[in-house]
PDB file of C-alpha atoms in Angstrom:
ATOM      1  CA  LEU Y 249      13.652 -20.723   7.144  1.00 52.00           C
ATOM      2  CA  ASP Y 250      12.815 -24.648   6.447  1.00 57.00           C
ATOM      3  CA  LEU Y 251      14.634 -24.569  10.115  1.00 46.00           C
ATOM      4  CA  GLU Y 252      13.394 -21.948  11.915  1.00 65.00           C
ATOM      5  CA  PRO Y 253       9.294 -21.362  10.304  1.00 61.00           C
ATOM      6  CA  GLU Y 254       8.598 -18.404  11.929  1.00 70.00           C
ATOM      7  CA  ASP Y 255      12.031 -16.399  12.516  1.00 83.00           C
ATOM      8  CA  ALA Y 256      11.095 -12.250  12.289  1.00 85.00           C
ATOM      9  CA  GLU Y 257      14.201 -11.716  11.609  1.00 89.00           C
ATOM     10  CA  ALA Y 258      14.999 -13.444   8.575  1.00 90.00           C
ATOM     11  CA  LEU Y 259      11.413 -13.388   7.640  1.00 91.00           C
ATOM     12  CA  GLN Y 260      12.170 -10.053   7.508  1.00 92.00           C
ATOM     13  CA  ARG Y 261      15.156  -9.588   5.808  1.00 93.00           C
ATOM     14  CA  LEU Y 262      13.368 -11.725   2.767  1.00 93.00           C
ATOM     15  CA  ALA Y 263      10.270  -9.584   2.589  1.00 94.00           C
ATOM     16  CA  ARG Y 264      12.769  -6.614   1.671  1.00 95.00           C
ATOM     17  CA  ALA Y 265      14.352  -8.681  -1.004  1.00 96.00           C
ATOM     18  CA  TYR Y 266      11.069 -10.040  -2.319  1.00 96.00           C
ATOM     19  CA  GLU Y 267      10.072  -6.214  -1.863  1.00 94.00           C
ATOM     20  CA  ALA Y 268      12.690  -4.892  -3.548  1.00 96.00           C
ATOM     21  CA  SER Y 269      13.014  -7.280  -6.555  1.00 96.00           C
ATOM     22  CA  GLY Y 270       8.915  -6.847  -7.522  1.00 94.00           C
ATOM     23  CA  SER Y 271       8.320 -10.968  -6.746  1.00 95.00           C
ATOM     24  CA  VAL Y 272       5.079  -9.552  -4.884  1.00 95.00           C
ATOM     25  CA  ALA Y 273       3.318 -13.563  -5.017  1.00 94.00           C
ATOM     26  CA  GLU Y 274       6.947 -14.286  -2.410  1.00 96.00           C
ATOM     27  CA  LEU Y 275       6.273 -11.086  -0.950  1.00 96.00           C
ATOM     28  CA  VAL Y 276       2.693 -12.279   0.345  1.00 96.00           C
ATOM     29  CA  ASP Y 277       4.141 -15.175   0.852  1.00 95.00           C
ATOM     30  CA  VAL Y 278       6.625 -14.134   3.774  1.00 95.00           C
ATOM     31  CA  LEU Y 279       3.735 -11.588   5.322  1.00 96.00           C
ATOM     32  CA  GLU Y 280       1.314 -13.890   5.071  1.00 95.00           C
ATOM     33  CA  ARG Y 281       3.972 -16.055   7.521  1.00 93.00           C
ATOM     34  CA  ARG Y 282       5.135 -13.134   9.112  1.00 94.00           C
ATOM     35  CA  ILE Y 283       1.211 -12.238  10.813  1.00 94.00           C
ATOM     36  CA  GLU Y 284       1.130 -15.287  12.011  1.00 92.00           C
ATOM     37  CA  ALA Y 285       4.439 -15.288  13.695  1.00 91.00           C
ATOM     38  CA  ALA Y 286       3.593 -12.104  14.801  1.00 92.00           C
ATOM     39  CA  THR Y 287       3.111 -12.222  18.853  1.00 91.00           C
ATOM     40  CA  SER Y 288       2.077  -8.239  18.565  1.00 94.00           C
ATOM     41  CA  PRO Y 289      -1.705  -7.642  17.689  1.00 94.00           C
ATOM     42  CA  ASP Y 290      -0.034  -3.968  16.800  1.00 95.00           C
ATOM     43  CA  ASP Y 291       2.710  -6.160  14.566  1.00 94.00           C
ATOM     44  CA  ARG Y 292      -0.269  -8.618  13.832  1.00 95.00           C
ATOM     45  CA  ARG Y 293      -3.161  -5.684  12.007  1.00 95.00           C
ATOM     46  CA  ALA Y 294       0.786  -3.728  10.686  1.00 95.00           C
ATOM     47  CA  LEU Y 295       1.067  -6.614   8.536  1.00 96.00           C
ATOM     48  CA  ARG Y 296      -2.265  -7.026   7.908  1.00 96.00           C
ATOM     49  CA  TRP Y 297      -2.887  -3.876   6.435  1.00 96.00           C
ATOM     50  CA  LYS Y 298       0.260  -3.603   4.723  1.00 96.00           C
ATOM     51  CA  LEU Y 299      -0.912  -7.020   2.876  1.00 97.00           C
ATOM     52  CA  ALA Y 300      -4.034  -5.945   1.770  1.00 97.00           C
ATOM     53  CA  ALA Y 301      -2.417  -2.963   0.289  1.00 96.00           C
ATOM     54  CA  LEU Y 302       0.563  -4.744  -1.561  1.00 96.00           C
ATOM     55  CA  HIS Y 303      -3.003  -7.036  -2.815  1.00 96.00           C
ATOM     56  CA  ARG Y 304      -4.055  -3.255  -3.987  1.00 95.00           C
ATOM     57  CA  GLU Y 305      -1.619  -1.919  -5.412  1.00 94.00           C
ATOM     58  CA  SER Y 306       0.806  -4.785  -7.075  1.00 93.00           C
ATOM     59  CA  ARG Y 307      -2.218  -7.303  -7.974  1.00 90.00           C
ATOM     60  CA  GLY Y 308      -5.685  -4.876  -8.491  1.00 93.00           C
ATOM     61  CA  ASP Y 309      -7.376  -8.039  -6.258  1.00 93.00           C
ATOM     62  CA  ARG Y 310      -9.704  -6.241  -4.142  1.00 95.00           C
ATOM     63  CA  ASP Y 311     -11.136  -9.036  -2.649  1.00 95.00           C
ATOM     64  CA  ALA Y 312      -8.717 -10.586  -1.630  1.00 95.00           C
ATOM     65  CA  GLU Y 313      -7.648  -6.961   0.267  1.00 95.00           C
ATOM     66  CA  VAL Y 314     -10.469  -6.484   1.925  1.00 96.00           C
ATOM     67  CA  ASP Y 315     -10.402 -10.299   2.919  1.00 95.00           C
ATOM     68  CA  VAL Y 316      -7.484  -8.850   4.760  1.00 95.00           C
ATOM     69  CA  LEU Y 317      -8.571  -6.842   6.377  1.00 94.00           C
ATOM     70  CA  ARG Y 318     -11.760  -8.077   7.337  1.00 94.00           C
ATOM     71  CA  ALA Y 319      -9.087 -10.357   9.299  1.00 89.00           C
ATOM     72  CA  SER Y 320      -7.581  -7.246  11.064  1.00 84.00           C
ATOM     73  CA  LEU Y 321     -10.866  -6.265  12.745  1.00 83.00           C
TER      74      LEU Y 321
END
């Protein structure tokens, strides 16, 4: 990822690994990178919804959830 920071497949695999291991902070970082790298508005929207849910459910951070949802509008 250092060489190809926008490698969608690598980011997706990394997100799955962090999700499986419960590494929430790292998963947040990867989801943010996936949002930046996404080429489709639908993909960006879906990733933002997932990120918002992660902030709410795993971190209890309602402010971050709202910020992410606002960005999807």
